C-alpha positions as YAML, in Angstrom:
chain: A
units: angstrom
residues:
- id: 1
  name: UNK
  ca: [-69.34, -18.70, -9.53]
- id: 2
  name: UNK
  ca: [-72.48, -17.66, -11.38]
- id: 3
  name: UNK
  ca: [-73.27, -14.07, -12.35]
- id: 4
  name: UNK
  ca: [-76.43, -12.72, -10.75]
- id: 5
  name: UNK
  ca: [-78.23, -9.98, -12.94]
- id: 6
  name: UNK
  ca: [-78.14, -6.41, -11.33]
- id: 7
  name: UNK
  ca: [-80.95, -5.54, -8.83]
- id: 8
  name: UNK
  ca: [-81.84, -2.24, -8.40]
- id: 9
  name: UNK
  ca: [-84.03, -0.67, -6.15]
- id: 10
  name: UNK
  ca: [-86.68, 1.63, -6.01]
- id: 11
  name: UNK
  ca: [-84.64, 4.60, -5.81]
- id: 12
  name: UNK
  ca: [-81.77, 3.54, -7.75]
- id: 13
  name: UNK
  ca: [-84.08, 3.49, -11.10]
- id: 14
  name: UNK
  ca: [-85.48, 6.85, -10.22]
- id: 15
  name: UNK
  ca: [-82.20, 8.00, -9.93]
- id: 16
  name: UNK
  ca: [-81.30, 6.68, -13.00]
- id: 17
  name: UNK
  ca: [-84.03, 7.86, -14.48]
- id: 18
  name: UNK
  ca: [-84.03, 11.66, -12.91]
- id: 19
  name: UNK
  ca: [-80.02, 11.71, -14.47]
- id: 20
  name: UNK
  ca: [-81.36, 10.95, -18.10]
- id: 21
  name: UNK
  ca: [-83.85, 13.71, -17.80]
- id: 22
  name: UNK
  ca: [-81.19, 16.03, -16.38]
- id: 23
  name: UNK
  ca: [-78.95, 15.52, -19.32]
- id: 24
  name: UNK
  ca: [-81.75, 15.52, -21.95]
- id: 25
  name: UNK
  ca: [-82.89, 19.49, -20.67]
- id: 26
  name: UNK
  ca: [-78.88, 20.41, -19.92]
- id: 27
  name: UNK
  ca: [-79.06, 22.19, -23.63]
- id: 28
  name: UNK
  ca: [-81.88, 24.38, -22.24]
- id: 29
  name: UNK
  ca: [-79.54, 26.18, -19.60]
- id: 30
  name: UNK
  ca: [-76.24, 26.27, -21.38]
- id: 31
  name: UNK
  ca: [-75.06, 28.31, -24.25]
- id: 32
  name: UNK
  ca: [-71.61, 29.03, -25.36]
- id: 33
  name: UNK
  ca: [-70.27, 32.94, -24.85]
- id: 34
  name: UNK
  ca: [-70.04, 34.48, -28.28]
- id: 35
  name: UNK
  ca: [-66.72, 35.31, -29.38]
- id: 36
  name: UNK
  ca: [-65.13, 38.71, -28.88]
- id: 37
  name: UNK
  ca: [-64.91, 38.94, -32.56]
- id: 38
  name: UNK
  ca: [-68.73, 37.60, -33.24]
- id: 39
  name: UNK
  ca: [-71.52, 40.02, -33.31]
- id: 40
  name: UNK
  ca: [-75.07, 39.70, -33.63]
- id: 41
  name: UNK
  ca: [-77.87, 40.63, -36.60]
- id: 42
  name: UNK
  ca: [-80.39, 41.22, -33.71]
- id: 43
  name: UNK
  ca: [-82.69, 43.53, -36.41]
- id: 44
  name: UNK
  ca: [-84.13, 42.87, -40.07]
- id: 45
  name: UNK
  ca: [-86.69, 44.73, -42.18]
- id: 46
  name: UNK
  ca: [-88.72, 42.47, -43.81]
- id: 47
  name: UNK
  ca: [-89.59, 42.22, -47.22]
- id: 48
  name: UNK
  ca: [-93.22, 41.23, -46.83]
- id: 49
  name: UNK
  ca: [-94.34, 44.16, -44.69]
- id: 50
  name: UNK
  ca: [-91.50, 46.47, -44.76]
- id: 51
  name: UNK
  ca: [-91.52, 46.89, -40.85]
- id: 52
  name: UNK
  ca: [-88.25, 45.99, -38.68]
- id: 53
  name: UNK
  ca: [-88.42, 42.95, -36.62]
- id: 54
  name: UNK
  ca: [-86.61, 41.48, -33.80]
- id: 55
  name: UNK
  ca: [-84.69, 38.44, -34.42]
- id: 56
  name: UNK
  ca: [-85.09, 35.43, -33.56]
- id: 57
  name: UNK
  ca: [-88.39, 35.64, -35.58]
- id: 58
  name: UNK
  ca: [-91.01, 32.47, -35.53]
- id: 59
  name: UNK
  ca: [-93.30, 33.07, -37.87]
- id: 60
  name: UNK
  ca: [-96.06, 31.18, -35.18]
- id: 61
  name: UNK
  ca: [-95.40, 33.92, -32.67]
- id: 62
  name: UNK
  ca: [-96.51, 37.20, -35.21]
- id: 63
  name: UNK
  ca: [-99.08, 35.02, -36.87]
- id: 64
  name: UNK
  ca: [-97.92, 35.22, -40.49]
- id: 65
  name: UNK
  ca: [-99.17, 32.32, -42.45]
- id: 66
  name: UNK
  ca: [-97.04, 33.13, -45.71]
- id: 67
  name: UNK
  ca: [-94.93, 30.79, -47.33]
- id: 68
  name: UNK
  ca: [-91.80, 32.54, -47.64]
- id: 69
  name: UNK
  ca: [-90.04, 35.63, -45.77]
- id: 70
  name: UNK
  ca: [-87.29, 38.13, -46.52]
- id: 71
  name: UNK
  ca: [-84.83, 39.55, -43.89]
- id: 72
  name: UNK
  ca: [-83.08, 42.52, -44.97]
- id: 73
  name: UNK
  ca: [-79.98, 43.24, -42.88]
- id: 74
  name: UNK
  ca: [-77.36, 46.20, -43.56]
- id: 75
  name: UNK
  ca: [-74.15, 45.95, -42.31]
- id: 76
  name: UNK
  ca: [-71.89, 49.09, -41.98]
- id: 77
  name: UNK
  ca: [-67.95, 48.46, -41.89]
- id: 78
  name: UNK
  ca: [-65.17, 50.78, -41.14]
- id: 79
  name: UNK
  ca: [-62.80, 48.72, -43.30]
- id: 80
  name: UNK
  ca: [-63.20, 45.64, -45.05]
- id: 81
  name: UNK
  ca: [-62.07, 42.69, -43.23]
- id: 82
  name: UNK
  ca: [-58.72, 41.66, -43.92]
- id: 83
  name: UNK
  ca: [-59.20, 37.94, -42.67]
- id: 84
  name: UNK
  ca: [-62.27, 35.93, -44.02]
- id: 85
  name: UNK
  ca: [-65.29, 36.36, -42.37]
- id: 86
  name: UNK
  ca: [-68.62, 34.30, -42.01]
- id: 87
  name: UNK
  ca: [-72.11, 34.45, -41.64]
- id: 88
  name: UNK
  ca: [-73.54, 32.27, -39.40]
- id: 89
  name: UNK
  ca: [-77.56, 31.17, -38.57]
- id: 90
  name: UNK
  ca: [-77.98, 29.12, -35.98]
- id: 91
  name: UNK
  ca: [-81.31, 27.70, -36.67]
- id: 92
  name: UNK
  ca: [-83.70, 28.02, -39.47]
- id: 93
  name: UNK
  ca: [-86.85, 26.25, -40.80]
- id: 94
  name: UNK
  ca: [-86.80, 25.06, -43.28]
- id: 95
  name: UNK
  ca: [-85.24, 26.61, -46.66]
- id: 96
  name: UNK
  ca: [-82.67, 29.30, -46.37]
- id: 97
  name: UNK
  ca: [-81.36, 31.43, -49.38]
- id: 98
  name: UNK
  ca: [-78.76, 33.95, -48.84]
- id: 99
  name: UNK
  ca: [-77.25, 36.77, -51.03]
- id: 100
  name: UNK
  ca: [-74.50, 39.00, -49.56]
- id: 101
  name: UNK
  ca: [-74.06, 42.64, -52.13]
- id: 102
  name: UNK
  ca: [-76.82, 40.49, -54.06]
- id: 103
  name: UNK
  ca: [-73.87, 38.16, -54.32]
- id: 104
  name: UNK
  ca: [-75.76, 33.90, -53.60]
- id: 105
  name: UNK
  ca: [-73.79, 32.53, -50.63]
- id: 106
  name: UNK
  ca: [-73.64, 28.66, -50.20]
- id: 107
  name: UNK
  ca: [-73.06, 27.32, -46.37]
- id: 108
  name: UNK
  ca: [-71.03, 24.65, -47.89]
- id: 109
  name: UNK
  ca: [-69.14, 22.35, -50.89]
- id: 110
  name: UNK
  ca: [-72.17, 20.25, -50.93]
- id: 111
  name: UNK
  ca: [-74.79, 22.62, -51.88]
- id: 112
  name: UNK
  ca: [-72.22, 24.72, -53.95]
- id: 113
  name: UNK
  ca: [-74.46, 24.05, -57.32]
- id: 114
  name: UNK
  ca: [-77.96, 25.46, -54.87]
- id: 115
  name: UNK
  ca: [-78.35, 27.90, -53.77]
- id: 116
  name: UNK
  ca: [-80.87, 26.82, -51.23]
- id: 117
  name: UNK
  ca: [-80.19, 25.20, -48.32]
- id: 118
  name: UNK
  ca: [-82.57, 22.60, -47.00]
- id: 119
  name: UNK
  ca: [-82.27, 22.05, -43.36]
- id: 120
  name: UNK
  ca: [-84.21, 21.93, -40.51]
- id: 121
  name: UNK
  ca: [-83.10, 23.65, -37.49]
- id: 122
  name: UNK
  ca: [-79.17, 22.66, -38.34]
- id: 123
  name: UNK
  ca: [-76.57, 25.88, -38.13]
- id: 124
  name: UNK
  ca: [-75.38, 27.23, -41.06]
- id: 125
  name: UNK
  ca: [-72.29, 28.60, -41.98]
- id: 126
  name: UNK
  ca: [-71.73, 30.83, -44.69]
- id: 127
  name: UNK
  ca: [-67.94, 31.69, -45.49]
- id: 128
  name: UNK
  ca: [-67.33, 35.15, -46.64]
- id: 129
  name: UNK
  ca: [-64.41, 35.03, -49.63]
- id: 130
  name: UNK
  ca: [-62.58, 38.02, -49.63]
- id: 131
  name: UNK
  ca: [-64.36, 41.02, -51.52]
- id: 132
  name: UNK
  ca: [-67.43, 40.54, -50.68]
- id: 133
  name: UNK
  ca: [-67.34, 42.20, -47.64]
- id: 134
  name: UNK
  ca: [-66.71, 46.23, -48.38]
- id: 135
  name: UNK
  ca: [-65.73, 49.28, -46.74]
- id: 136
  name: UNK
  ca: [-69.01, 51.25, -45.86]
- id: 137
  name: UNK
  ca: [-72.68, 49.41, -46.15]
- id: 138
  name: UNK
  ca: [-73.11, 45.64, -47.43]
- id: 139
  name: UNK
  ca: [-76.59, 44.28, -47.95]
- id: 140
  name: UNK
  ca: [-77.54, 40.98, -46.57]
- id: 141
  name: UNK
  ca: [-80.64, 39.23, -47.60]
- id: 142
  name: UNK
  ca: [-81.88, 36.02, -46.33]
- id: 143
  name: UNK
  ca: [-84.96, 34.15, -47.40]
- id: 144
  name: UNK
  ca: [-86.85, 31.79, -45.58]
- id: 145
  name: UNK
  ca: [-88.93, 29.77, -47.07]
- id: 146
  name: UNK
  ca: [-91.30, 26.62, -45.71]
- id: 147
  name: UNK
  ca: [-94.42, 25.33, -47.11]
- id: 148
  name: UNK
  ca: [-96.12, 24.43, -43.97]
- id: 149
  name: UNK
  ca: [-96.33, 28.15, -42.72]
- id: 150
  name: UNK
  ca: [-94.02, 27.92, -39.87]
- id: 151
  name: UNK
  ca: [-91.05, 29.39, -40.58]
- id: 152
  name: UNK
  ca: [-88.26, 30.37, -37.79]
- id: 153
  name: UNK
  ca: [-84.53, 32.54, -38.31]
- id: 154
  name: UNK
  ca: [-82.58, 32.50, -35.16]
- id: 155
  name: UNK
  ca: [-80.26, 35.45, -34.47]
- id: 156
  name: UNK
  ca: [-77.74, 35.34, -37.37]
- id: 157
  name: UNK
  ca: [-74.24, 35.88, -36.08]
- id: 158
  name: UNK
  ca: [-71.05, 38.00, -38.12]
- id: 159
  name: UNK
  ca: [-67.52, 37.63, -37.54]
- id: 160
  name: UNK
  ca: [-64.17, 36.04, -38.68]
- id: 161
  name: UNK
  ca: [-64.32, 32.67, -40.21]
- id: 162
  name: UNK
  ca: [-62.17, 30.94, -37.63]
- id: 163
  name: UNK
  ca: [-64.31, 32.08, -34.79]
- id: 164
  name: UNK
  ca: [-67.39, 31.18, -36.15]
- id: 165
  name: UNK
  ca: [-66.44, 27.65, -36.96]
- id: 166
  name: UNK
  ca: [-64.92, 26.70, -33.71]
- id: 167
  name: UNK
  ca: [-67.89, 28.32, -32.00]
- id: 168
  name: UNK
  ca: [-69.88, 26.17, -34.32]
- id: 169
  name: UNK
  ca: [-67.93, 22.95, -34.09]
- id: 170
  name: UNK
  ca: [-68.16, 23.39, -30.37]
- id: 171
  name: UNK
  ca: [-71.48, 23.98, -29.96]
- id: 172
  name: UNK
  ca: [-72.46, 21.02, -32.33]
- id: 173
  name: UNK
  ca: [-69.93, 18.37, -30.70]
- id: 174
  name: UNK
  ca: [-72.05, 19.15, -27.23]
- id: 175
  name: UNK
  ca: [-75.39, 18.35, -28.85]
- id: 176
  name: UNK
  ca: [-74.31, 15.43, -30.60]
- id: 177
  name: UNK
  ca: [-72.15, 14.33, -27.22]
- id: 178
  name: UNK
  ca: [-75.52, 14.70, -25.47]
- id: 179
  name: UNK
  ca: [-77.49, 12.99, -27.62]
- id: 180
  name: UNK
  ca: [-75.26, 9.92, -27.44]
- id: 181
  name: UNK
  ca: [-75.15, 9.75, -24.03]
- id: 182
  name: UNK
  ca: [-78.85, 10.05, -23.23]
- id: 183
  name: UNK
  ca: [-79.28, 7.17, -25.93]
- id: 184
  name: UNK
  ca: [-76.61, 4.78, -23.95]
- id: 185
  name: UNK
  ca: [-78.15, 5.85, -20.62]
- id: 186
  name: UNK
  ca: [-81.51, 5.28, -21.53]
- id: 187
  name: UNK
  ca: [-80.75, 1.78, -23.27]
- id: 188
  name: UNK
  ca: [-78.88, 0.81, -20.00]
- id: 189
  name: UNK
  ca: [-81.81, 1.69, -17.71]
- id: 190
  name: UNK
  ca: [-83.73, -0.08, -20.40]
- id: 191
  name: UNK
  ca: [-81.48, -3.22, -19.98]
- id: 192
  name: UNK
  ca: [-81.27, -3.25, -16.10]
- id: 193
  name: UNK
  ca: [-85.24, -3.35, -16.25]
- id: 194
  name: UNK
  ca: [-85.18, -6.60, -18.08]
...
């Protein structure tokens, strides 16, 4: 008993082939619900004009051709938070440098000694350590910086820590899930057409 390699047919690889396209745009029509205890930074002033803008801001679609922008944000509490809160941008490109009460925030123990992060469209999660959110107004400034004059700042998102990192992890695990399996799907079609 020999083994006979697969045969597909005509519409069996187009199949195949319509699935791995399906799965590659799925990100395009999903997004996760915000948490009830998430809100969003919708608004900034910027630095190099002064004028309010609506977030998420690429820099392509206003047609600024600096090399660096400023979003100033002020957030007005009631209270301050008795749990730890976070700061959370979703997207940015490329450099990101953010101060909280003029306060540098990092997004995580590896860049704890910078104070700029370098990543390219990767979310970013800034933890809030207790005090640094106050009662009444709290600045938050975040720079953007990118040499090649096309800059973006997704919607930055506010709320407790624990929210904003499962919302995160979640989020992430479904890219990288969806990644993977386009990869094995597309090397299988790849194999079957050998």
């Amino acid at each position: 008993s020999c083994l006979m390699p697969l045969q597909f047919n005509h519409i069996s690889w187009l199949s195949l082939q319509f699935v791995t396209l399906m799965l590659a745009a799925l990100p395009l029509f999903i997004s996760w619900p915000l948490p009830d205890d998430v809100f969003t930074l919708s608004q900034a002033q910027l630095g190099s004009t002064g004028t309010s803008v609506e977030l998420p801001d690429d820099w392509r679609s206003r047609s600024y051709s600096g090399q660096q922008e400023v979003y100033q944000f002020s957030l007005m509490l009631e209270q301050a938070p008795l749990e730890t809160w976070a700061l959370l941008l979703p997207s940015v490109n490329l450099r990101a440098q953010v101060k909280l009460n003029n306060h540098p925030l990092t997004h995580n123990e590896n860049d704890y000694n910078s104070s700029t992060a370098r990543m390219w469209f990767q979310p970013l999660l800034y933890p809030l350590s207790s005090g640094l959110l106050q009662q009444g107004s709290n600045q938050l400034q975040i720079t953007i910086s990118n040499a090649a004059t096309h800059g973006y700042l997704a919607t930055p998102l506010v709320g407790t820590y624990s929210a904003l990192a499962s919302y995160t992890a979640r989020s992430q695990l479904f890219r990288q899930t969806l990644l993977q399996i386009i990869v094995i799907a597309m090397s299988v079609v790849a194999l079957l057409m050998l």
